[in-house]
PDB file of C-alpha atoms and ligand atoms in Angstrom:
ATOM      1  CA  MET A 202      11.865 -10.918 -26.199  1.00 58.00           C
ATOM      2  CA  ASP A 203      13.053 -14.533 -26.603  1.00 64.00           C
ATOM      3  CA  ASP A 204      16.662 -13.386 -26.858  1.00 86.00           C
ATOM      4  CA  LEU A 205      16.411 -11.908 -23.363  1.00 96.00           C
ATOM      5  CA  TYR A 206      16.007 -15.325 -21.727  1.00 98.00           C
ATOM      6  CA  PRO A 207      19.648 -16.372 -22.434  1.00 97.00           C
ATOM      7  CA  THR A 208      20.756 -12.918 -21.256  1.00 98.00           C
ATOM      8  CA  VAL A 209      18.939 -13.315 -17.940  1.00 98.00           C
ATOM      9  CA  ALA A 210      20.109 -16.948 -17.638  1.00 98.00           C
ATOM     10  CA  LYS A 211      23.731 -15.826 -18.060  1.00 97.00           C
ATOM     11  CA  MET A 212      23.292 -13.074 -15.474  1.00 98.00           C
ATOM     12  CA  LEU A 213      21.830 -15.588 -13.006  1.00 98.00           C
ATOM     13  CA  HIS A 214      24.558 -18.117 -13.795  1.00 97.00           C
ATOM     14  CA  GLU A 215      27.247 -15.536 -13.047  1.00 97.00           C
ATOM     15  CA  ALA A 216      25.600 -14.034  -9.966  1.00 98.00           C
ATOM     16  CA  ARG A 217      27.124 -14.807  -6.593  1.00 98.00           C
ATOM     17  CA  HIS A 218      24.028 -13.953  -4.540  1.00 98.00           C
ATOM     18  CA  ALA A 219      20.857 -13.684  -6.606  1.00 98.00           C
ATOM     19  CA  ILE A 220      17.481 -13.190  -4.990  1.00 99.00           C
ATOM     20  CA  ALA A 221      13.913 -13.017  -6.271  1.00 99.00           C
ATOM     21  CA  LEU A 222      11.442 -10.383  -5.134  1.00 98.00           C
ATOM     22  CA  THR A 223       7.884 -11.423  -5.919  1.00 98.00           C
ATOM     23  CA  GLY A 224       4.494  -9.775  -5.770  1.00 98.00           C
ATOM     24  CA  ALA A 225       0.879 -10.590  -6.440  1.00 96.00           C
ATOM     25  CA  GLY A 226       1.537 -10.947 -10.214  1.00 97.00           C
ATOM     26  CA  ILE A 227       3.313 -14.286  -9.786  1.00 98.00           C
ATOM     27  CA  SER A 228       0.103 -15.757  -8.360  1.00 98.00           C
ATOM     28  CA  THR A 229      -2.454 -14.430 -10.863  1.00 96.00           C
ATOM     29  CA  GLU A 230      -1.907 -17.532 -13.020  1.00 98.00           C
ATOM     30  CA  SER A 231      -2.904 -19.582  -9.964  1.00 98.00           C
ATOM     31  CA  GLY A 232      -6.228 -17.723 -10.012  1.00 95.00           C
ATOM     32  CA  ILE A 233      -5.500 -15.136  -7.307  1.00 94.00           C
ATOM     33  CA  PRO A 234      -6.279 -11.586  -8.420  1.00 88.00           C
ATOM     34  CA  ASP A 235      -3.548  -9.014  -7.874  1.00 86.00           C
ATOM     35  CA  PHE A 236      -4.307  -5.512  -6.653  1.00 79.00           C
ATOM     36  CA  ARG A 237      -3.567  -3.140  -9.494  1.00 70.00           C
ATOM     37  CA  SER A 238      -4.239  -4.934 -12.824  1.00 68.00           C
ATOM     38  CA  ALA A 239      -7.432  -4.262 -14.791  1.00 67.00           C
ATOM     39  CA  GLU A 240      -8.953  -7.437 -13.267  1.00 68.00           C
ATOM     40  CA  GLY A 241      -7.251  -6.759  -9.919  1.00 61.00           C
ATOM     41  CA  MET A 242      -8.997  -6.774  -6.579  1.00 64.00           C
ATOM     42  CA  TRP A 243      -8.792  -3.005  -6.338  1.00 63.00           C
ATOM     43  CA  GLN A 244     -11.492  -2.799  -9.001  1.00 62.00           C
ATOM     44  CA  GLN A 245     -14.016  -4.435  -6.629  1.00 70.00           C
ATOM     45  CA  VAL A 246     -13.022  -3.329  -3.134  1.00 76.00           C
ATOM     46  CA  ASN A 247     -10.556  -0.936  -1.638  1.00 83.00           C
ATOM     47  CA  PRO A 248      -8.096  -3.238   0.145  1.00 76.00           C
ATOM     48  CA  MET A 249      -6.750  -0.260   2.052  1.00 79.00           C
ATOM     49  CA  GLU A 250     -10.111  -0.083   3.726  1.00 83.00           C
ATOM     50  CA  VAL A 251     -11.102  -3.728   4.284  1.00 86.00           C
ATOM     51  CA  ALA A 252      -7.584  -5.031   4.887  1.00 88.00           C
ATOM     52  CA  SER A 253      -6.551  -2.256   7.229  1.00 93.00           C
ATOM     53  CA  MET A 254      -5.660  -2.233  10.894  1.00 95.00           C
ATOM     54  CA  ALA A 255      -8.202   0.545  11.435  1.00 95.00           C
ATOM     55  CA  THR A 256     -11.053  -1.657  10.129  1.00 95.00           C
ATOM     56  CA  PHE A 257      -9.834  -4.708  12.053  1.00 96.00           C
ATOM     57  CA  LEU A 258      -9.776  -2.759  15.334  1.00 96.00           C
ATOM     58  CA  SER A 259     -12.962  -0.765  14.850  1.00 96.00           C
ATOM     59  CA  ASP A 260     -15.087  -3.344  13.046  1.00 96.00           C
ATOM     60  CA  PRO A 261     -13.613  -6.886  13.252  1.00 97.00           C
ATOM     61  CA  GLN A 262     -16.852  -8.317  11.838  1.00 96.00           C
ATOM     62  CA  ARG A 263     -16.438  -6.348   8.608  1.00 94.00           C
ATOM     63  CA  PHE A 264     -12.788  -7.369   8.444  1.00 95.00           C
ATOM     64  CA  TRP A 265     -13.658 -11.075   8.831  1.00 96.00           C
ATOM     65  CA  GLU A 266     -16.570 -10.821   6.364  1.00 94.00           C
ATOM     66  CA  PHE A 267     -13.968  -9.895   3.751  1.00 91.00           C
ATOM     67  CA  HIS A 268     -11.149 -12.114   4.981  1.00 93.00           C
ATOM     68  CA  ARG A 269     -12.919 -15.442   5.707  1.00 95.00           C
ATOM     69  CA  PRO A 270     -14.028 -16.164   2.102  1.00 93.00           C
ATOM     70  CA  ARG A 271     -10.619 -15.015   0.913  1.00 91.00           C
ATOM     71  CA  ILE A 272      -8.986 -17.775   3.006  1.00 95.00           C
ATOM     72  CA  THR A 273     -11.205 -20.378   1.303  1.00 95.00           C
ATOM     73  CA  MET A 274     -10.327 -18.960  -2.119  1.00 94.00           C
ATOM     74  CA  LEU A 275      -6.578 -18.883  -1.377  1.00 94.00           C
ATOM     75  CA  GLU A 276      -6.555 -22.382   0.113  1.00 94.00           C
ATOM     76  CA  ALA A 277      -8.053 -23.813  -3.085  1.00 96.00           C
ATOM     77  CA  THR A 278      -5.215 -22.519  -5.292  1.00 97.00           C
ATOM     78  CA  GLN A 279      -2.098 -24.321  -6.466  1.00 98.00           C
ATOM     79  CA  PRO A 280       1.404 -23.116  -7.346  1.00 98.00           C
ATOM     80  CA  ASN A 281       1.885 -22.418 -11.065  1.00 98.00           C
ATOM     81  CA  PRO A 282       4.947 -22.926 -13.311  1.00 98.00           C
ATOM     82  CA  GLY A 283       6.308 -19.524 -12.208  1.00 99.00           C
ATOM     83  CA  HIS A 284       6.454 -20.614  -8.549  1.00 99.00           C
ATOM     84  CA  ASP A 285       7.877 -23.989  -9.655  1.00 98.00           C
ATOM     85  CA  ALA A 286      10.629 -22.309 -11.684  1.00 99.00           C
ATOM     86  CA  LEU A 287      11.768 -20.181  -8.717  1.00 99.00           C
ATOM     87  CA  ALA A 288      11.838 -23.289  -6.500  1.00 98.00           C
ATOM     88  CA  GLU A 289      13.942 -25.027  -9.154  1.00 98.00           C
ATOM     89  CA  LEU A 290      16.365 -22.078  -9.323  1.00 98.00           C
ATOM     90  CA  GLU A 291      16.836 -22.285  -5.545  1.00 98.00           C
ATOM     91  CA  ARG A 292      17.352 -26.081  -5.657  1.00 98.00           C
ATOM     92  CA  ARG A 293      20.110 -25.509  -8.211  1.00 97.00           C
ATOM     93  CA  GLY A 294      21.752 -22.888  -5.988  1.00 98.00           C
ATOM     94  CA  VAL A 295      21.091 -20.159  -8.561  1.00 98.00           C
ATOM     95  CA  ILE A 296      18.962 -18.002  -6.281  1.00 98.00           C
ATOM     96  CA  ARG A 297      19.442 -17.770  -2.532  1.00 98.00           C
ATOM     97  CA  ALA A 298      16.041 -16.539  -1.386  1.00 98.00           C
ATOM     98  CA  VAL A 299      12.569 -15.485  -2.422  1.00 98.00           C
ATOM     99  CA  VAL A 300      11.472 -12.284  -0.735  1.00 98.00           C
ATOM    100  CA  THR A 301       7.732 -12.207  -1.269  1.00 98.00           C
ATOM    101  CA  GLN A 302       4.994  -9.691  -0.672  1.00 97.00           C
ATOM    102  CA  ASN A 303       2.479 -12.496  -1.095  1.00 97.00           C
ATOM    103  CA  ILE A 304       0.643 -14.086   1.778  1.00 96.00           C
ATOM    104  CA  ASP A 305      -0.701 -17.062  -0.212  1.00 96.00           C
ATOM    105  CA  ARG A 306       2.029 -19.592   0.781  1.00 96.00           C
ATOM    106  CA  LEU A 307       2.364 -20.780  -2.835  1.00 98.00           C
ATOM    107  CA  HIS A 308       6.168 -20.393  -2.898  1.00 98.00           C
ATOM    108  CA  ARG A 309       6.545 -22.825  -0.001  1.00 97.00           C
ATOM    109  CA  ARG A 310       4.045 -25.210  -1.529  1.00 97.00           C
ATOM    110  CA  ALA A 311       6.073 -25.151  -4.764  1.00 98.00           C
ATOM    111  CA  GLY A 312       9.184 -26.193  -2.800  1.00 98.00           C
ATOM    112  CA  SER A 313      11.007 -22.900  -2.223  1.00 98.00           C
ATOM    113  CA  ARG A 314      12.735 -23.063   1.154  1.00 98.00           C
ATOM    114  CA  GLU A 315      14.245 -19.663   1.904  1.00 98.00           C
ATOM    115  CA  VAL A 316      10.969 -17.762   1.612  1.00 98.00           C
ATOM    116  CA  ILE A 317      10.815 -14.408   3.373  1.00 98.00           C
ATOM    117  CA  GLU A 318       7.211 -13.289   3.753  1.00 98.00           C
ATOM    118  CA  VAL A 319       7.582  -9.579   4.355  1.00 97.00           C
ATOM    119  CA  HIS A 320       3.817  -8.995   4.444  1.00 96.00           C
ATOM    120  CA  GLY A 321       3.122 -11.972   6.693  1.00 96.00           C
ATOM    121  CA  SER A 322       1.285 -15.140   5.758  1.00 93.00           C
ATOM    122  CA  LEU A 323      -2.068 -16.831   6.008  1.00 91.00           C
ATOM    123  CA  GLU A 324      -0.303 -19.552   7.987  1.00 89.00           C
ATOM    124  CA  ARG A 325      -1.396 -18.445  11.467  1.00 92.00           C
ATOM    125  CA  GLY A 326      -3.626 -16.171  13.500  1.00 95.00           C
ATOM    126  CA  VAL A 327      -2.494 -13.893  16.270  1.00 96.00           C
ATOM    127  CA  CYS A 328      -4.008 -12.123  19.260  1.00 97.00           C
ATOM    128  CA  LEU A 329      -2.863  -8.521  19.365  1.00 96.00           C
ATOM    129  CA  ARG A 330      -3.724  -8.233  23.041  1.00 96.00           C
ATOM    130  CA  CYS A 331      -1.943 -11.252  24.591  1.00 96.00           C
ATOM    131  CA  ASP A 332       0.219 -12.380  21.626  1.00 94.00           C
ATOM    132  CA  ALA A 333      -1.313 -15.901  21.538  1.00 96.00           C
ATOM    133  CA  ARG A 334      -0.846 -17.739  18.210  1.00 95.00           C
ATOM    134  CA  VAL A 335      -3.220 -20.176  16.533  1.00 97.00           C
ATOM    135  CA  THR A 336      -2.932 -22.256  13.379  1.00 96.00           C
ATOM    136  CA  LEU A 337      -4.878 -21.414  10.251  1.00 96.00           C
ATOM    137  CA  ASP A 338      -7.147 -24.429  10.872  1.00 96.00           C
ATOM    138  CA  GLU A 339      -7.973 -23.201  14.393  1.00 97.00           C
ATOM    139  CA  LEU A 340      -8.557 -19.699  13.107  1.00 97.00           C
ATOM    140  CA  VAL A 341     -11.017 -20.916  10.486  1.00 97.00           C
ATOM    141  CA  GLU A 342     -12.803 -23.245  12.936  1.00 97.00           C
ATOM    142  CA  ARG A 343     -13.318 -20.405  15.409  1.00 97.00           C
ATOM    143  CA  ALA A 344     -14.492 -17.967  12.737  1.00 97.00           C
ATOM    144  CA  ASP A 345     -16.996 -20.523  11.433  1.00 98.00           C
ATOM    145  CA  ALA A 346     -18.259 -21.344  14.939  1.00 97.00           C
ATOM    146  CA  ALA A 347     -18.763 -17.709  15.963  1.00 98.00           C
ATOM    147  CA  ASP A 348     -22.195 -16.096  15.534  1.00 97.00           C
ATOM    148  CA  ASP A 349     -20.610 -12.916  14.190  1.00 97.00           C
ATOM    149  CA  GLY A 350     -17.887 -14.711  12.173  1.00 98.00           C
ATOM    150  CA  VAL A 351     -15.102 -13.231  14.337  1.00 98.00           C
ATOM    151  CA  PRO A 352     -12.560 -15.758  15.686  1.00 98.00           C
ATOM    152  CA  ARG A 353     -11.563 -14.966  19.268  1.00 98.00           C
ATOM    153  CA  CYS A 354      -8.598 -15.638  21.498  1.00 97.00           C
ATOM    154  CA  ASP A 355      -9.120 -18.524  23.979  1.00 95.00           C
ATOM    155  CA  GLY A 356      -7.100 -16.722  26.605  1.00 94.00           C
ATOM    156  CA  CYS A 357      -8.405 -13.158  26.585  1.00 96.00           C
ATOM    157  CA  GLY A 358     -11.400 -13.139  24.230  1.00 96.00           C
ATOM    158  CA  PHE A 359      -9.974 -10.463  21.943  1.00 97.00           C
ATOM    159  CA  ALA A 360     -10.673 -10.751  18.184  1.00 98.00           C
ATOM    160  CA  LEU A 361      -7.928 -12.762  16.454  1.00 98.00           C
ATOM    161  CA  LYS A 362      -6.131 -11.207  13.504  1.00 97.00           C
ATOM    162  CA  SER A 363      -4.869 -13.175  10.551  1.00 95.00           C
ATOM    163  CA  GLY A 364      -1.066 -13.345  10.180  1.00 95.00           C
ATOM    164  CA  VAL A 365      -1.312 -11.189   7.066  1.00 95.00           C
ATOM    165  CA  VAL A 366       0.187  -7.718   7.553  1.00 95.00           C
ATOM    166  CA  LEU A 367      -2.591  -5.144   7.272  1.00 95.00           C
ATOM    167  CA  PHE A 368      -2.415  -1.645   5.888  1.00 91.00           C
ATOM    168  CA  GLY A 369      -1.399   0.549   8.790  1.00 92.00           C
ATOM    169  CA  GLU A 370       0.445  -2.277  10.552  1.00 93.00           C
ATOM    170  CA  ALA A 371       4.219  -2.519  11.046  1.00 93.00           C
ATOM    171  CA  MET A 372       6.139  -4.982   8.899  1.00 93.00           C
ATOM    172  CA  PRO A 373       7.273  -8.158  10.734  1.00 93.00           C
ATOM    173  CA  ALA A 374      10.688  -7.255  12.130  1.00 95.00           C
ATOM    174  CA  GLU A 375      12.417 -10.595  11.640  1.00 96.00           C
ATOM    175  CA  ALA A 376      11.327 -10.988   8.010  1.00 97.00           C
ATOM    176  CA  THR A 377      12.243  -7.396   7.214  1.00 97.00           C
ATOM    177  CA  THR A 378      15.713  -7.823   8.717  1.00 97.00           C
ATOM    178  CA  ARG A 379      16.304 -11.017   6.727  1.00 98.00           C
ATOM    179  CA  ALA A 380      15.049  -9.396   3.521  1.00 98.00           C
ATOM    180  CA  TRP A 381      17.357  -6.420   4.024  1.00 98.00           C
ATOM    181  CA  GLU A 382      20.339  -8.684   4.756  1.00 98.00           C
ATOM    182  CA  HIS A 383      19.744 -10.531   1.487  1.00 98.00           C
ATOM    183  CA  ALA A 384      19.246  -7.265  -0.414  1.00 98.00           C
ATOM    184  CA  GLN A 385      22.529  -5.880   0.889  1.00 98.00           C
ATOM    185  CA  GLN A 386      24.417  -9.022  -0.119  1.00 98.00           C
ATOM    186  CA  ALA A 387      22.646  -9.483  -3.429  1.00 98.00           C
ATOM    187  CA  ASP A 388      24.403  -8.845  -6.731  1.00 98.00           C
ATOM    188  CA  LEU A 389      21.189  -9.578  -8.681  1.00 98.00           C
ATOM    189  CA  VAL A 390      17.513  -9.139  -7.942  1.00 98.00           C
ATOM    190  CA  LEU A 391      14.852 -10.709 -10.140  1.00 99.00           C
ATOM    191  CA  VAL A 392      11.597  -8.836  -9.562  1.00 98.00           C
ATOM    192  CA  VAL A 393       8.548 -10.885 -10.575  1.00 98.00           C
ATOM    193  CA  GLY A 394       4.942  -9.711 -10.701  1.00 98.00           C
ATOM    194  CA  SER A 395       5.186  -6.581  -8.604  1.00 97.00           C
ATOM    195  CA  SER A 396       4.254  -3.013  -9.414  1.00 96.00           C
ATOM    196  CA  LEU A 397       6.888  -1.968  -6.835  1.00 97.00           C
ATOM    197  CA  ALA A 398       4.322   0.478  -5.515  1.00 93.00           C
ATOM    198  CA  VAL A 399       4.346  -0.773  -1.923  1.00 89.00           C
ATOM    199  CA  GLY A 400       7.101   0.267   0.474  1.00 89.00           C
ATOM    200  CA  PRO A 401       9.448  -0.371   2.042  1.00 93.00           C
ATOM    201  CA  VAL A 402       9.946  -3.553  -0.014  1.00 95.00           C
ATOM    202  CA  ASN A 403      10.050  -1.495  -3.192  1.00 96.00           C
ATOM    203  CA  GLN A 404      13.414  -0.127  -2.027  1.00 97.00           C
ATOM    204  CA  ILE A 405      15.077  -3.523  -2.535  1.00 98.00           C
ATOM    205  CA  PRO A 406      15.871  -2.999  -6.244  1.00 98.00           C
ATOM    206  CA  GLU A 407      17.517   0.326  -5.379  1.00 97.00           C
ATOM    207  CA  ILE A 408      19.528  -1.278  -2.548  1.00 98.00           C
ATOM    208  CA  VAL A 409      20.818  -3.906  -4.984  1.00 98.00           C
ATOM    209  CA  ARG A 410      21.461  -1.362  -7.748  1.00 97.00           C
ATOM    210  CA  SER A 411      23.301   1.070  -5.523  1.00 97.00           C
ATOM    211  CA  GLY A 412      25.543  -1.805  -4.400  1.00 96.00           C
ATOM    212  CA  GLY A 413      26.519  -2.345  -8.042  1.00 97.00           C
ATOM    213  CA  GLY A 414      24.107  -5.254  -8.584  1.00 98.00           C
ATOM    214  CA  THR A 415      21.870  -6.148 -11.505  1.00 98.00           C
ATOM    215  CA  VAL A 416      18.125  -5.530 -11.565  1.00 98.00           C
ATOM    216  CA  VAL A 417      15.919  -7.704 -13.767  1.00 98.00           C
ATOM    217  CA  ILE A 418      12.185  -6.959 -13.850  1.00 98.00           C
ATOM    218  CA  LEU A 419       9.585  -9.435 -15.137  1.00 98.00           C
ATOM    219  CA  THR A 420       6.211  -7.809 -14.620  1.00 98.00           C
ATOM    220  CA  GLU A 421       3.416  -7.060 -17.063  1.00 96.00           C
ATOM    221  CA  GLY A 422       2.592  -3.606 -15.738  1.00 95.00           C
ATOM    222  CA  ASP A 423       4.794  -0.547 -15.296  1.00 97.00           C
ATOM    223  CA  THR A 424       7.162  -0.043 -12.358  1.00 97.00           C
ATOM    224  CA  PRO A 425       9.131   3.004 -11.211  1.00 97.00           C
ATOM    225  CA  TYR A 426      12.363   1.146 -12.105  1.00 96.00           C
ATOM    226  CA  ASP A 427      11.592   0.486 -15.766  1.00 97.00           C
ATOM    227  CA  ASP A 428      14.067   3.081 -17.039  1.00 95.00           C
ATOM    228  CA  VAL A 429      16.938   2.101 -14.799  1.00 95.00           C
ATOM    229  CA  CYS A 430      16.767  -1.695 -14.621  1.00 97.00           C
ATOM    230  CA  ASP A 431      19.221  -3.842 -16.579  1.00 98.00           C
ATOM    231  CA  VAL A 432      16.660  -6.136 -18.230  1.00 98.00           C
ATOM    232  CA  ARG A 433      12.924  -5.537 -18.601  1.00 98.00           C
ATOM    233  CA  LEU A 434      10.640  -8.473 -19.454  1.00 98.00           C
ATOM    234  CA  ARG A 435       6.913  -7.855 -19.821  1.00 97.00           C
ATOM    235  CA  GLY A 436       5.655 -11.421 -20.288  1.00 96.00           C
ATOM    236  CA  ARG A 437       3.764 -13.664 -17.939  1.00 98.00           C
ATOM    237  CA  ALA A 438       5.679 -15.162 -15.045  1.00 98.00           C
ATOM    238  CA  GLY A 439       4.297 -18.671 -15.678  1.00 98.00           C
ATOM    239  CA  HIS A 440       5.794 -18.561 -19.170  1.00 98.00           C
ATOM    240  CA  ASP A 441       8.926 -16.470 -18.777  1.00 98.00           C
ATOM    241  CA  LEU A 442      10.364 -18.035 -15.610  1.00 98.00           C
ATOM    242  CA  PRO A 443      10.327 -21.591 -17.052  1.00 98.00           C
ATOM    243  CA  ALA A 444      11.813 -20.111 -20.252  1.00 98.00           C
ATOM    244  CA  ILE A 445      14.678 -18.647 -18.194  1.00 98.00           C
ATOM    245  CA  VAL A 446      15.244 -22.057 -16.538  1.00 98.00           C
ATOM    246  CA  ALA A 447      15.309 -23.659 -20.006  1.00 98.00           C
ATOM    247  CA  ALA A 448      17.847 -21.046 -21.164  1.00 98.00           C
ATOM    248  CA  LEU A 449      19.954 -21.869 -18.108  1.00 97.00           C
ATOM    249  CA  ASP A 450      19.791 -25.575 -19.061  1.00 97.00           C
ATOM    250  CA  ALA A 451      21.007 -24.679 -22.542  1.00 97.00           C
ATOM    251  CA  LEU A 452      23.824 -22.540 -21.122  1.00 96.00           C
ATOM    252  CA  GLU A 453      24.960 -25.281 -18.766  1.00 91.00           C
ATOM    253  CA  ALA A 454      24.722 -27.920 -21.504  1.00 93.00           C
ATOM    254  CA  ALA A 455      26.962 -25.722 -23.666  1.00 91.00           C
ATOM    255  CA  GLY A 456      29.465 -25.814 -20.775  1.00 81.00           C
ATOM    256  CA  SER A 457      29.795 -22.083 -20.252  1.00 57.00           C
TER     257      SER A 457
HETATM  258  P1  NAD B  48       0.366  -5.291  -7.614  1.00 90.15           P
HETATM  259  O1  NAD B  48      -1.034  -5.756  -7.814  1.00 90.15           O
HETATM  260  O2  NAD B  48       0.592  -3.885  -7.213  1.00 90.15           O
HETATM  261  O3  NAD B  48       1.188  -5.515  -8.955  1.00 90.15           O
HETATM  262  C1  NAD B  48       1.173  -6.756  -9.627  1.00 90.15           C
HETATM  263  C2  NAD B  48       1.936  -6.581 -10.919  1.00 90.15           C
HETATM  264  O4  NAD B  48       2.063  -7.862 -11.512  1.00 90.15           O
HETATM  265  C3  NAD B  48       1.195  -5.690 -11.914  1.00 90.15           C
HETATM  266  O5  NAD B  48       2.149  -4.837 -12.510  1.00 90.15           O
HETATM  267  C4  NAD B  48       0.667  -6.681 -12.949  1.00 90.15           C
HETATM  268  O6  NAD B  48       0.625  -6.129 -14.249  1.00 90.15           O
HETATM  269  C5  NAD B  48       1.690  -7.774 -12.884  1.00 90.15           C
HETATM  270  N1  NAD B  48       1.188  -9.093 -13.258  1.00 90.15           N
HETATM  271  C6  NAD B  48      -0.069  -9.618 -13.116  1.00 90.15           C
HETATM  272  N2  NAD B  48      -0.087 -10.890 -13.548  1.00 90.15           N
HETATM  273  C7  NAD B  48       1.177 -11.168 -13.980  1.00 90.15           C
HETATM  274  C8  NAD B  48       1.787 -12.322 -14.543  1.00 90.15           C
HETATM  275  N3  NAD B  48       1.097 -13.455 -14.738  1.00 90.15           N
HETATM  276  N4  NAD B  48       3.108 -12.271 -14.863  1.00 90.15           N
HETATM  277  C9  NAD B  48       3.821 -11.124 -14.677  1.00 90.15           C
HETATM  278  N5  NAD B  48       3.291  -9.997 -14.163  1.00 90.15           N
HETATM  279  C10 NAD B  48       1.987 -10.031 -13.802  1.00 90.15           C
HETATM  280  O7  NAD B  48       1.061  -6.325  -6.602  1.00 90.15           O
HETATM  281  P2  NAD B  48       2.246  -6.106  -5.549  1.00 90.15           P
HETATM  282  O8  NAD B  48       3.320  -5.273  -6.131  1.00 90.15           O
HETATM  283  O9  NAD B  48       2.553  -7.455  -5.005  1.00 90.15           O
HETATM  284  O10 NAD B  48       1.589  -5.238  -4.379  1.00 90.15           O
HETATM  285  C11 NAD B  48       0.316  -5.549  -3.903  1.00 90.15           C
HETATM  286  C12 NAD B  48       0.223  -5.924  -2.422  1.00 90.15           C
HETATM  287  O11 NAD B  48      -0.868  -6.820  -2.341  1.00 90.15           O
HETATM  288  C13 NAD B  48       1.361  -6.688  -1.836  1.00 90.15           C
HETATM  289  O12 NAD B  48       1.601  -6.096  -0.611  1.00 90.15           O
HETATM  290  C14 NAD B  48       0.840  -8.112  -1.575  1.00 90.15           C
HETATM  291  O13 NAD B  48       1.136  -8.465  -0.232  1.00 90.15           O
HETATM  292  C15 NAD B  48      -0.632  -8.016  -1.658  1.00 90.15           C
HETATM  293  N6  NAD B  48      -1.334  -9.076  -2.433  1.00 90.15           N
HETATM  294  C16 NAD B  48      -0.948 -10.379  -2.316  1.00 90.15           C
HETATM  295  C17 NAD B  48      -1.598 -11.362  -3.053  1.00 90.15           C
HETATM  296  C18 NAD B  48      -1.143 -12.793  -2.892  1.00 90.15           C
HETATM  297  O14 NAD B  48      -0.696 -13.191  -1.819  1.00 90.15           O
HETATM  298  N7  NAD B  48      -1.235 -13.600  -3.955  1.00 90.15           N
HETATM  299  C19 NAD B  48      -2.628 -11.022  -3.929  1.00 90.15           C
HETATM  300  C20 NAD B  48      -3.012  -9.666  -4.011  1.00 90.15           C
HETATM  301  C21 NAD B  48      -2.342  -8.709  -3.270  1.00 90.15           C
END
């Protein structure tokens, strides 16, 4: 596999508009379980049930019982060398954007700037009735102060929802538009740590491919694109992404 790092580095070096598309797998080395691995969250709970719009609306207490400890867990994590490597690639102008399915904010904390959070973010809370917004700190304070653990809107009293997109909820329009604009311009997509099982984001590799672009996949588990992508790496993101940056250093030092 080592010989694939220079190959990917050369592809990135030559790309005009490279983007990264990341999923839960880039954050497992920061201690956040993904959904579909053997140790993934899906083995303990069914996220489609607890993290769904239907549960939030019908039983906000159950939703917050699951979500509140998850905020504490996510807030205690740190970016890992995989996040750092993508931030470094952006600083060097090698990639233009990180489109992420993750809500953990670790890309921003690692220093990535053009981060498109297509499944929302922990960053804020929102009232679905009157559209009020609160910060994560306010959301947590209100949840912890409430007898039933449900944070409520100051204005209308409705249960506040976290800024994370729930199953059964529409994707945020602005982020989706930006992600699609990047996908249409991209001549390379580097998929990291995603099973590409969740739509519509999983269409991005096909958008890039059908525009004549290159698809590189770095994910331990299988994806539907494994037979058609240009390069398939099956290592760990925290190892392979820094290795690709090192291969890029070597390429640039050789003056090519
Ligand atoms: P997924 O769980 O479906 O797939 C993750 C993939 O990453 C798997 O194929 C797994 O084998 C691979 N993987 C695990 N650790 C890896 C590593 N260190 N290096 C490389 N590959 C690794 O995740 P998904 O495709 O992102 O879809 C799940 C949905 O769950 C997304 O919508 C996402 O929003 C959400 N989610 C987010 C987080 C987070 O914010 N960190 C965590 C769990 C789930």
